[in-house]
GROMACS .gro file of C-alpha atoms in nm:
model
  432
    1ILE     CA    1   1.381  -3.688   0.135
    2HIS     CA    2   1.179  -3.751   0.448
    3ASP     CA    3   0.825  -3.648   0.558
    4LEU     CA    4   0.764  -3.482   0.895
    5GLN     CA    5   0.765  -3.827   1.072
    6GLY     CA    6   1.111  -3.903   0.926
    7ARG     CA    7   0.985  -4.158   0.678
    8VAL     CA    8   1.154  -4.178   0.336
    9ILE     CA    9   0.914  -4.054   0.071
   10GLY     CA   10   1.152  -3.968  -0.207
   11PHE     CA   11   1.515  -3.929  -0.328
   12GLY     CA   12   1.704  -3.626  -0.463
   13GLY     CA   13   2.033  -3.593  -0.648
   14ARG     CA   14   2.260  -3.301  -0.759
   15THR     CA   15   2.467  -3.303  -1.074
   16LEU     CA   16   2.840  -3.314  -1.039
   17THR     CA   17   2.885  -3.106  -1.355
   18ASP     CA   18   2.702  -2.799  -1.489
   19GLU     CA   19   2.433  -3.005  -1.666
   20GLN     CA   20   2.076  -2.921  -1.609
   21PRO     CA   21   1.861  -2.976  -1.420
   22LYS     CA   22   2.087  -2.905  -1.126
   23TYR     CA   23   1.870  -3.109  -0.884
   24LEU     CA   24   1.677  -3.410  -0.979
   25ASN     CA   25   1.419  -3.580  -0.760
   26SER     CA   26   1.217  -3.894  -0.760
   27PRO     CA   27   0.878  -3.874  -0.953
   28GLU     CA   28   0.592  -3.735  -0.751
   29THR     CA   29   0.352  -3.987  -0.583
   30GLU     CA   30   0.056  -3.978  -0.353
   31LEU     CA   31   0.308  -3.954  -0.067
   32PHE     CA   32   0.559  -3.732  -0.233
   33ASP     CA   33   0.443  -3.377  -0.344
   34LYS     CA   34   0.743  -3.144  -0.408
   35GLY     CA   35   0.534  -2.842  -0.376
   36LYS     CA   36   0.433  -2.930  -0.025
   37THR     CA   37   0.752  -3.084   0.110
   38LEU     CA   38   1.072  -2.916   0.239
   39PHE     CA   39   1.401  -3.098   0.262
   40GLY     CA   40   1.526  -3.122   0.624
   41LEU     CA   41   1.205  -2.995   0.794
   42ASP     CA   42   1.178  -3.325   0.984
   43LYS     CA   43   1.524  -3.245   1.140
   44SER     CA   44   1.486  -2.866   1.175
   45ARG     CA   45   1.136  -2.802   1.289
   46GLY     CA   46   1.244  -2.815   1.662
   47ALA     CA   47   1.519  -2.564   1.605
   48ILE     CA   48   1.287  -2.334   1.401
   49ALA     CA   49   1.043  -2.327   1.688
   50LYS     CA   50   1.324  -2.268   1.947
   51GLN     CA   51   1.492  -1.991   1.744
   52ASP     CA   52   1.161  -1.852   1.622
   53CYS     CA   53   1.297  -1.830   1.270
   54ALA     CA   54   1.319  -2.047   0.960
   55VAL     CA   55   1.593  -2.021   0.694
   56VAL     CA   56   1.517  -2.145   0.345
   57VAL     CA   57   1.813  -2.226   0.117
   58GLU     CA   58   1.845  -2.340  -0.244
   59GLY     CA   59   2.027  -2.666  -0.229
   60TYR     CA   60   2.037  -2.994  -0.029
   61PHE     CA   61   2.400  -2.953   0.037
   62ASP     CA   62   2.356  -2.605   0.178
   63VAL     CA   63   2.116  -2.762   0.433
   64ILE     CA   64   2.362  -3.038   0.512
   65ALA     CA   65   2.654  -2.786   0.550
   66LEU     CA   66   2.456  -2.552   0.771
   67HIS     CA   67   2.337  -2.834   1.000
   68THR     CA   68   2.688  -2.973   1.025
   69ALA     CA   69   2.797  -2.622   1.136
   70GLY     CA   70   2.535  -2.625   1.411
   71ILE     CA   71   2.288  -2.402   1.229
   72SER     CA   72   1.982  -2.633   1.245
   73ASN     CA   73   1.686  -2.405   1.149
   74VAL     CA   74   1.742  -2.458   0.786
   75VAL     CA   75   1.541  -2.624   0.503
   76ALA     CA   76   1.550  -2.634   0.130
   77SER     CA   77   1.283  -2.634  -0.144
   78LEU     CA   78   1.308  -2.943  -0.360
   79GLY     CA   79   1.479  -2.790  -0.669
   80THR     CA   80   1.171  -2.592  -0.754
   81ALA     CA   81   1.042  -2.240  -0.674
   82LEU     CA   82   0.938  -2.197  -0.305
   83SER     CA   83   0.559  -2.229  -0.292
   84LEU     CA   84   0.297  -2.074  -0.072
   85ALA     CA   85   0.209  -2.411   0.067
   86GLN     CA   86   0.578  -2.464   0.177
   87VAL     CA   87   0.587  -2.118   0.340
   88ARG     CA   88   0.257  -2.186   0.532
   89LEU     CA   89   0.410  -2.519   0.650
   90LEU     CA   90   0.715  -2.329   0.788
   91LEU     CA   91   0.489  -2.069   0.963
   92ARG     CA   92   0.345  -2.344   1.190
   93TYR     CA   93   0.667  -2.357   1.367
   94THR     CA   94   0.770  -1.990   1.413
   95GLU     CA   95   0.548  -1.781   1.641
   96SER     CA   96   0.675  -1.447   1.511
   97LYS     CA   97   0.646  -1.572   1.144
   98GLN     CA   98   1.010  -1.505   1.069
   99VAL     CA   99   1.133  -1.657   0.741
  100VAL     CA  100   1.472  -1.575   0.569
  101LEU     CA  101   1.540  -1.664   0.211
  102ASN     CA  102   1.911  -1.738   0.147
  103PHE     CA  103   1.925  -1.823  -0.213
  104ASP     CA  104   2.236  -1.802  -0.427
  105ALA     CA  105   2.352  -1.447  -0.486
  106ASP     CA  106   2.383  -1.497  -0.866
  107ALA     CA  107   2.112  -1.391  -1.120
  108ALA     CA  108   1.937  -1.732  -1.096
  109GLY     CA  109   1.927  -1.700  -0.722
  110ALA     CA  110   1.777  -1.347  -0.734
  111LYS     CA  111   1.522  -1.474  -0.976
  112ALA     CA  112   1.442  -1.755  -0.743
  113ALA     CA  113   1.393  -1.503  -0.450
  114GLU     CA  114   1.174  -1.283  -0.663
  115ARG     CA  115   0.949  -1.582  -0.749
  116ALA     CA  116   0.925  -1.683  -0.383
  117ILE     CA  117   0.845  -1.328  -0.280
  118GLY     CA  118   0.579  -1.328  -0.553
  119GLU     CA  119   0.430  -1.642  -0.413
  120VAL     CA  120   0.379  -1.505  -0.066
  121ALA     CA  121   0.338  -1.137  -0.152
  122ASP     CA  122  -0.016  -1.129  -0.004
  123LEU     CA  123   0.099  -1.264   0.327
  124ALA     CA  124   0.403  -1.037   0.326
  125TYR     CA  125   0.200  -0.718   0.263
  126LYS     CA  126  -0.041  -0.804   0.540
  127GLY     CA  127   0.240  -0.880   0.774
  128GLU     CA  128   0.142  -1.244   0.817
  129VAL     CA  129   0.499  -1.345   0.730
  130GLN     CA  130   0.813  -1.147   0.839
  131LEU     CA  131   1.018  -1.216   0.523
  132ARG     CA  132   1.385  -1.133   0.487
  133VAL     CA  133   1.628  -1.192   0.209
  134LEU     CA  134   1.994  -1.275   0.263
  135ASN     CA  135   2.248  -1.258  -0.020
  136ILE     CA  136   2.587  -1.376   0.087
  137PRO     CA  137   2.869  -1.139  -0.028
  138GLN     CA  138   3.071  -1.220  -0.335
  139GLY     CA  139   2.798  -1.444  -0.474
  140LYS     CA  140   2.864  -1.737  -0.251
  141ASP     CA  141   2.606  -2.001  -0.138
  142PRO     CA  142   2.601  -2.115   0.226
  143ASP     CA  143   2.820  -2.429   0.164
  144GLU     CA  144   3.095  -2.225  -0.004
  145PHE     CA  145   3.072  -1.949   0.269
  146LEU     CA  146   3.114  -2.201   0.559
  147GLN     CA  147   3.427  -2.336   0.393
  148ASN     CA  148   3.616  -2.014   0.492
  149HIS     CA  149   3.392  -1.861   0.763
  150SER     CA  150   3.245  -1.962   1.096
  151ALA     CA  151   2.885  -2.037   1.190
  152ASP     CA  152   2.880  -1.716   1.390
  153ASP     CA  153   2.977  -1.524   1.074
  154TYR     CA  154   2.682  -1.680   0.901
  155ARG     CA  155   2.453  -1.592   1.204
  156ALA     CA  156   2.569  -1.230   1.179
  157LEU     CA  157   2.464  -1.226   0.818
  158LEU     CA  158   2.125  -1.358   0.905
  159ALA     CA  159   2.084  -1.093   1.179
  160ASP     CA  160   2.162  -0.814   0.933
  161SER     CA  161   1.958  -0.953   0.633
  162PRO     CA  162   1.715  -0.683   0.504
  163LEU     CA  163   1.337  -0.706   0.495
  164TRP     CA  164   1.199  -0.838   0.163
  165LEU     CA  165   1.074  -0.492   0.063
  166ASP     CA  166   1.409  -0.329   0.123
  167TRP     CA  167   1.580  -0.605  -0.066
  168GLN     CA  168   1.338  -0.555  -0.367
  169ILE     CA  169   1.406  -0.187  -0.363
  170GLN     CA  170   1.783  -0.254  -0.365
  171GLN     CA  171   1.738  -0.490  -0.658
  172LEU     CA  172   1.532  -0.241  -0.849
  173LEU     CA  173   1.799   0.031  -0.815
  174ALA     CA  174   2.111  -0.185  -0.817
  175ASP     CA  175   2.188  -0.137  -1.194
  176ALA     CA  176   2.003   0.171  -1.261
  177ASP     CA  177   2.164   0.488  -1.382
  178LEU     CA  178   1.945   0.743  -1.224
  179SER     CA  179   2.108   1.032  -1.412
  180LYS     CA  180   1.939   0.896  -1.722
  181ALA     CA  181   1.576   1.000  -1.757
  182ASP     CA  182   1.440   0.674  -1.895
  183GLN     CA  183   1.603   0.463  -1.623
  184PHE     CA  184   1.493   0.708  -1.357
  185GLN     CA  185   1.140   0.683  -1.481
  186GLN     CA  186   1.148   0.308  -1.502
  187SER     CA  187   1.282   0.290  -1.142
  188THR     CA  188   1.018   0.526  -1.015
  189GLN     CA  189   0.743   0.333  -1.184
  190ALA     CA  190   0.856   0.005  -1.033
  191ILE     CA  191   0.886   0.154  -0.687
  192VAL     CA  192   0.537   0.309  -0.711
  193LYS     CA  193   0.395  -0.037  -0.814
  194LEU     CA  194   0.572  -0.198  -0.522
  195LEU     CA  195   0.464   0.056  -0.253
  196GLY     CA  196   0.111   0.092  -0.382
  197ASN     CA  197   0.030  -0.258  -0.241
  198LEU     CA  198   0.135  -0.158   0.115
  199PRO     CA  199  -0.188  -0.147   0.325
  200ASN     CA  200  -0.024   0.027   0.624
  201ALA     CA  201  -0.011   0.402   0.589
  202THR     CA  202   0.280   0.442   0.836
  203LEU     CA  203   0.487   0.190   0.642
  204ARG     CA  204   0.407   0.361   0.311
  205THR     CA  205   0.528   0.691   0.451
  206HIS     CA  206   0.851   0.531   0.568
  207TYR     CA  207   0.919   0.376   0.237
  208ILE     CA  208   0.818   0.671   0.028
  209HIS     CA  209   1.059   0.891   0.217
  210ARG     CA  210   1.335   0.630   0.192
  211CYS     CA  211   1.288   0.579  -0.173
  212ALA     CA  212   1.283   0.954  -0.234
  213GLU     CA  213   1.630   0.977  -0.067
  214LEU     CA  214   1.758   0.697  -0.287
  215LEU     CA  215   1.624   0.838  -0.605
  216SER     CA  216   1.748   1.187  -0.525
  217ARG     CA  217   2.097   1.061  -0.435
  218GLY     CA  218   2.100   1.255  -0.119
  219GLU     CA  219   2.008   1.608  -0.257
  220ALA     CA  220   1.782   1.748   0.006
  221ARG     CA  221   1.586   1.975  -0.222
  222LEU     CA  222   1.523   1.706  -0.483
  223THR     CA  223   1.423   1.465  -0.207
  224LEU     CA  224   1.121   1.668  -0.102
  225ARG     CA  225   1.009   1.706  -0.458
  226ILE     CA  226   1.054   1.339  -0.543
  227GLU     CA  227   0.880   1.239  -0.217
  228GLU     CA  228   0.573   1.439  -0.302
  229ASP     CA  229   0.563   1.300  -0.654
  230LEU     CA  230   0.595   0.946  -0.522
  231ARG     CA  231   0.322   1.013  -0.268
  232THR     CA  232   0.089   1.130  -0.545
  233GLN     CA  233   0.173   0.829  -0.776
  234VAL     CA  234   0.140   0.572  -0.499
  235ARG     CA  235  -0.200   0.719  -0.393
  236GLY     CA  236  -0.306   0.687  -0.761
  237GLN     CA  237  -0.169   0.330  -0.787
  238ARG     CA  238  -0.379   0.234  -0.479
  239TRP     CA  239  -0.700   0.360  -0.638
  240HIS     CA  240  -0.617   0.220  -0.982
  241GLY     CA  241  -0.828  -0.065  -1.098
  242ARG     CA  242  -1.103  -0.027  -0.843
  243SER     CA  243  -1.465  -0.096  -0.944
  244GLN     CA  244  -1.618   0.191  -1.143
  245LYS     CA  245  -1.976   0.050  -1.114
  246TRP     CA  246  -2.102   0.346  -0.923
  247GLN     CA  247  -1.891   0.618  -1.094
  248THR     CA  248  -2.099   0.883  -1.255
  249PRO     CA  249  -2.065   0.982  -1.619
  250GLY     CA  250  -1.769   1.198  -1.711
  251ASP     CA  251  -1.525   1.028  -1.494
  252ARG     CA  252  -1.553   1.270  -1.215
  253THR     CA  253  -1.292   1.307  -0.957
  254LEU     CA  254  -1.323   1.178  -0.610
  255LEU     CA  255  -1.322   1.534  -0.482
  256GLU     CA  256  -1.604   1.633  -0.710
  257GLU     CA  257  -1.811   1.330  -0.606
  258SER     CA  258  -1.758   1.398  -0.239
  259GLU     CA  259  -1.864   1.746  -0.274
  260ALA     CA  260  -2.169   1.652  -0.474
  261GLN     CA  261  -2.278   1.402  -0.213
  262LEU     CA  262  -2.230   1.644   0.070
  263LEU     CA  263  -2.454   1.908  -0.112
  264ARG     CA  264  -2.716   1.637  -0.202
  265LEU     CA  265  -2.747   1.534   0.154
  266TYR     CA  266  -2.782   1.894   0.267
  267LEU     CA  267  -3.057   1.953   0.004
  268HIS     CA  268  -3.272   1.654   0.080
  269LEU     CA  269  -3.207   1.581   0.446
  270SER     CA  270  -3.287   1.875   0.665
  271ASP     CA  271  -3.198   1.697   0.983
  272TYR     CA  272  -2.834   1.679   0.876
  273ARG     CA  273  -2.782   2.028   0.773
  274THR     CA  274  -2.638   2.142   1.111
  275LEU     CA  275  -2.401   1.836   1.108
  276ILE     CA  276  -2.276   1.927   0.765
  277THR     CA  277  -2.224   2.287   0.848
  278GLU     CA  278  -2.042   2.210   1.167
  279ALA     CA  279  -1.823   1.953   0.990
  280LEU     CA  280  -1.721   2.204   0.732
  281GLU     CA  281  -1.642   2.473   1.008
  282GLU     CA  282  -1.459   2.230   1.217
  283ARG     CA  283  -1.227   2.126   0.938
  284ASP     CA  284  -1.212   2.486   0.807
  285ILE     CA  285  -1.286   2.369   0.446
  286ASP     CA  286  -1.496   2.502   0.176
  287PHE     CA  287  -1.618   2.365  -0.161
  288SER     CA  288  -1.344   2.362  -0.440
  289ILE     CA  289  -1.547   2.291  -0.748
  290SER     CA  290  -1.673   2.617  -0.890
  291HIS     CA  291  -2.040   2.523  -0.948
  292HIS     CA  292  -2.051   2.357  -0.607
  293ARG     CA  293  -1.903   2.663  -0.446
  294PHE     CA  294  -2.169   2.879  -0.631
  295LEU     CA  295  -2.448   2.655  -0.512
  296TRP     CA  296  -2.335   2.664  -0.157
  297GLN     CA  297  -2.330   3.050  -0.171
  298GLN     CA  298  -2.682   3.049  -0.291
  299ILE     CA  299  -2.791   2.816  -0.008
  300LEU     CA  300  -2.618   3.041   0.252
  301GLU     CA  301  -2.791   3.354   0.124
  302LEU     CA  302  -3.133   3.179   0.129
  303GLN     CA  303  -3.079   3.070   0.482
  304PHE     CA  304  -2.933   3.397   0.590
  305GLY     CA  305  -3.243   3.576   0.464
  306ALA     CA  306  -3.456   3.315   0.651
  307VAL     CA  307  -3.645   3.234   0.344
  308GLU     CA  308  -3.890   2.945   0.418
  309GLY     CA  309  -4.000   2.675   0.190
  310ASP     CA  310  -3.881   2.379  -0.002
  311LEU     CA  311  -3.494   2.446  -0.045
  312VAL     CA  312  -3.467   2.255  -0.369
  313GLY     CA  313  -3.756   2.441  -0.525
  314LEU     CA  314  -3.631   2.782  -0.399
  315LEU     CA  315  -3.290   2.719  -0.549
  316ARG     CA  316  -3.433   2.603  -0.875
  317ASP     CA  317  -3.632   2.929  -0.905
  318ARG     CA  318  -3.334   3.139  -0.800
  319LEU     CA  319  -3.102   2.978  -1.047
  320THR     CA  320  -3.320   3.047  -1.352
  321GLU     CA  321  -3.115   3.362  -1.373
  322PHE     CA  322  -2.802   3.152  -1.412
  323PRO     CA  323  -2.887   2.892  -1.673
  324ASP     CA  324  -2.532   2.761  -1.714
  325ARG     CA  325  -2.503   2.699  -1.342
  326LEU     CA  326  -2.851   2.548  -1.324
  327ILE     CA  327  -2.752   2.289  -1.584
  328GLN     CA  328  -2.438   2.197  -1.374
  329VAL     CA  329  -2.621   2.153  -1.043
  330THR     CA  330  -2.957   2.016  -1.155
  331PRO     CA  331  -2.837   1.653  -1.088
  332LEU     CA  332  -2.801   1.747  -0.723
  333PHE     CA  333  -3.174   1.820  -0.710
  334HIS     CA  334  -3.274   1.458  -0.796
  335LEU     CA  335  -3.214   1.126  -0.626
  336ASP     CA  336  -3.141   0.798  -0.822
  337GLU     CA  337  -3.113   0.452  -0.674
  338LYS     CA  338  -2.747   0.490  -0.567
  339THR     CA  339  -2.790   0.839  -0.415
  340GLN     CA  340  -3.088   0.709  -0.215
  341ARG     CA  341  -2.871   0.450  -0.061
  342ASP     CA  342  -2.620   0.708   0.028
  343ILE     CA  343  -2.879   0.909   0.206
  344LEU     CA  344  -2.958   0.611   0.427
  345ARG     CA  345  -2.602   0.627   0.561
  346ALA     CA  346  -2.573   0.997   0.576
  347PRO     CA  347  -2.341   1.028   0.885
  348LEU     CA  348  -2.083   0.805   0.721
  349VAL     CA  349  -2.095   0.993   0.394
  350VAL     CA  350  -2.062   1.331   0.575
  351ARG     CA  351  -1.745   1.210   0.758
  352ALA     CA  352  -1.594   1.056   0.452
  353ALA     CA  353  -1.671   1.332   0.216
  354THR     CA  354  -1.536   1.613   0.445
  355ALA     CA  355  -1.217   1.407   0.506
  356CYS     CA  356  -1.164   1.389   0.135
  357MET     CA  357  -1.217   1.760   0.090
  358GLU     CA  358  -0.977   1.840   0.374
  359ARG     CA  359  -0.711   1.609   0.223
  360VAL     CA  360  -0.724   1.789  -0.112
  361LEU     CA  361  -0.684   2.124   0.074
  362CYS     CA  362  -0.381   1.991   0.267
  363GLU     CA  363  -0.228   1.880  -0.059
  364LYS     CA  364  -0.264   2.225  -0.214
  365ARG     CA  365  -0.110   2.384   0.087
  366CYS     CA  366   0.174   2.135   0.085
  367ARG     CA  367   0.244   2.205  -0.285
  368HIS     CA  368   0.224   2.582  -0.218
  369PHE     CA  369   0.490   2.573   0.069
  370LEU     CA  370   0.698   2.333  -0.133
  371SER     CA  371   0.712   2.583  -0.423
  372LEU     CA  372   0.797   2.867  -0.185
  373TRP     CA  373   1.071   2.657  -0.023
  374GLU     CA  374   1.231   2.571  -0.360
  375LYS     CA  375   1.249   2.946  -0.440
  376THR     CA  376   1.411   3.036  -0.109
  377ASP     CA  377   1.793   3.065  -0.084
  378CYS     CA  378   1.871   2.880   0.240
  379ALA     CA  379   2.196   3.059   0.288
  380LEU     CA  380   2.034   3.402   0.290
  381ALA     CA  381   1.691   3.316   0.445
  382GLY     CA  382   1.760   3.022   0.673
  383GLU     CA  383   1.470   3.082   0.916
  384LEU     CA  384   1.221   3.130   0.637
  385SER     CA  385   1.338   2.811   0.469
  386GLN     CA  386   1.306   2.622   0.797
  387TYR     CA  387   0.955   2.773   0.840
  388TYR     CA  388   0.849   2.642   0.504
  389GLN     CA  389   0.986   2.296   0.567
  390GLN     CA  390   0.790   2.279   0.906
  391GLN     CA  391   0.470   2.374   0.718
  392ILE     CA  392   0.538   2.109   0.451
  393TYR     CA  393   0.587   1.836   0.703
  394ALA     CA  394   0.284   1.961   0.915
  395GLU     CA  395   0.071   1.925   0.603
  396LYS     CA  396   0.211   1.580   0.529
  397GLN     CA  397   0.148   1.469   0.886
  398ARG     CA  398  -0.212   1.578   0.863
  399ILE     CA  399  -0.242   1.393   0.521
  400GLU     CA  400  -0.117   1.084   0.690
  401GLU     CA  401  -0.367   1.122   0.975
  402LEU     CA  402  -0.649   1.146   0.710
  403ASP     CA  403  -0.508   0.846   0.541
  404GLN     CA  404  -0.537   0.656   0.864
  405GLN     CA  405  -0.903   0.764   0.882
  406GLU     CA  406  -0.949   0.619   0.535
  407ARG     CA  407  -0.878   0.272   0.681
  408GLN     CA  408  -1.208   0.303   0.867
  409THR     CA  409  -1.438   0.488   0.624
  410THR     CA  410  -1.335   0.614   0.283
  411PHE     CA  411  -1.563   0.803   0.043
  412ALA     CA  412  -1.441   0.586  -0.240
  413ASP     CA  413  -1.554   0.267  -0.059
  414LEU     CA  414  -1.896   0.423   0.008
  415ALA     CA  415  -1.925   0.526  -0.358
  416GLN     CA  416  -1.856   0.161  -0.467
  417VAL     CA  417  -2.024  -0.059  -0.211
  418PRO     CA  418  -2.404  -0.077  -0.247
  419TRP     CA  419  -2.622  -0.055   0.076
  420VAL     CA  420  -2.757  -0.400   0.140
  421GLY     CA  421  -2.870  -0.600   0.433
  422GLU     CA  422  -3.144  -0.622   0.689
  423PHE     CA  423  -3.116  -0.255   0.786
  424TYR     CA  424  -3.212  -0.126   0.440
  425GLN     CA  425  -3.505   0.112   0.469
  426SER     CA  426  -3.714   0.296   0.209
  427LEU     CA  427  -3.633   0.663   0.139
  428GLU     CA  428  -3.977   0.756   0.256
  429SER     CA  429  -3.911   0.614   0.605
  430VAL     CA  430  -3.604   0.825   0.644
  431THR     CA  431  -3.716   1.154   0.497
  432ASN     CA  432  -4.061   1.145   0.662
   0.00000   0.00000   0.00000
């Protein structure tokens, strides 16, 4: 085993029988760290840079066989699970960050690939490594494969190797009997957990649709329903576990919190009332929570009647006739430490809150059209069925656009991140 300068730093051997461990290396020293060394890298780094791709195999003899066949961009881990440090070492030599894992196609090899993916999952989700997984057909390792196939055959397999996420989805569904409810549920939950970590909305859309097709086994009607369910579950997975530091009592929904903040801004910042009204009109949305909708109606009636005075005081007097409603909306008449901070960033809150409200409306319309489509006989009402499908996809497209906007400003982020820094002002300086 050599370092990058070609100097011997250790020795490795492989058992000739089935005894364990399969590979045995020299003890680690100050010069020899198995977790930071790759077998064959001193001889393959030039080829990796030239071909802009690194192939990682399981065994020393796989490396030797592939190099002998003229495939030189190949290395092996030292009988241990591939580590993050080893992957970072490889990424120095491939500009496009292409790495292919070609471990044995048996159960042990699949587990090794899973462990390796787990090590570099953060890099893979961020696109900082373009990771693929190659399983040679019939469970062969590269050494066995090359005994009966050419180097070009192996290169063709490399070219067709699936992305790591596609491979993991294949593994999840490989032995699942989706006709059985428990296995279907387990597969769905595993897929949701996998896709929930994808930061890119476009990629999530692609994989949600692809997984829905796989889970529905090609049944078009079922695909749409499963896709909608997956989308909802993935969204829930993405929000799960986030800080609840600023969440109000009663575990209010994100929609309720966004509407509350919008109304609070309207009540306490007269300069932003036109902005809020225009934002609601532009997005063609209204308040969904009943007591918020009631309060908004009272506000509009007061303003339509050109009643002058303190809006909060006028509303408080007006709502004495509706004691139940008054109790529900009274928290909006007051500002605490957190809501004072939100007032200081009013434009961002308005944009994020109205986007959240529009998203909920799009989801409702999507579910409505989906329900109508499922009740329509395609053979008897083909045009109507096609219309419903167009509306479903139009709503989904708008939802994805709103998801893209979330990458810039999300109401949930505003609700969790306190306002700090040199631009912090007192409430009096803003409202006066």
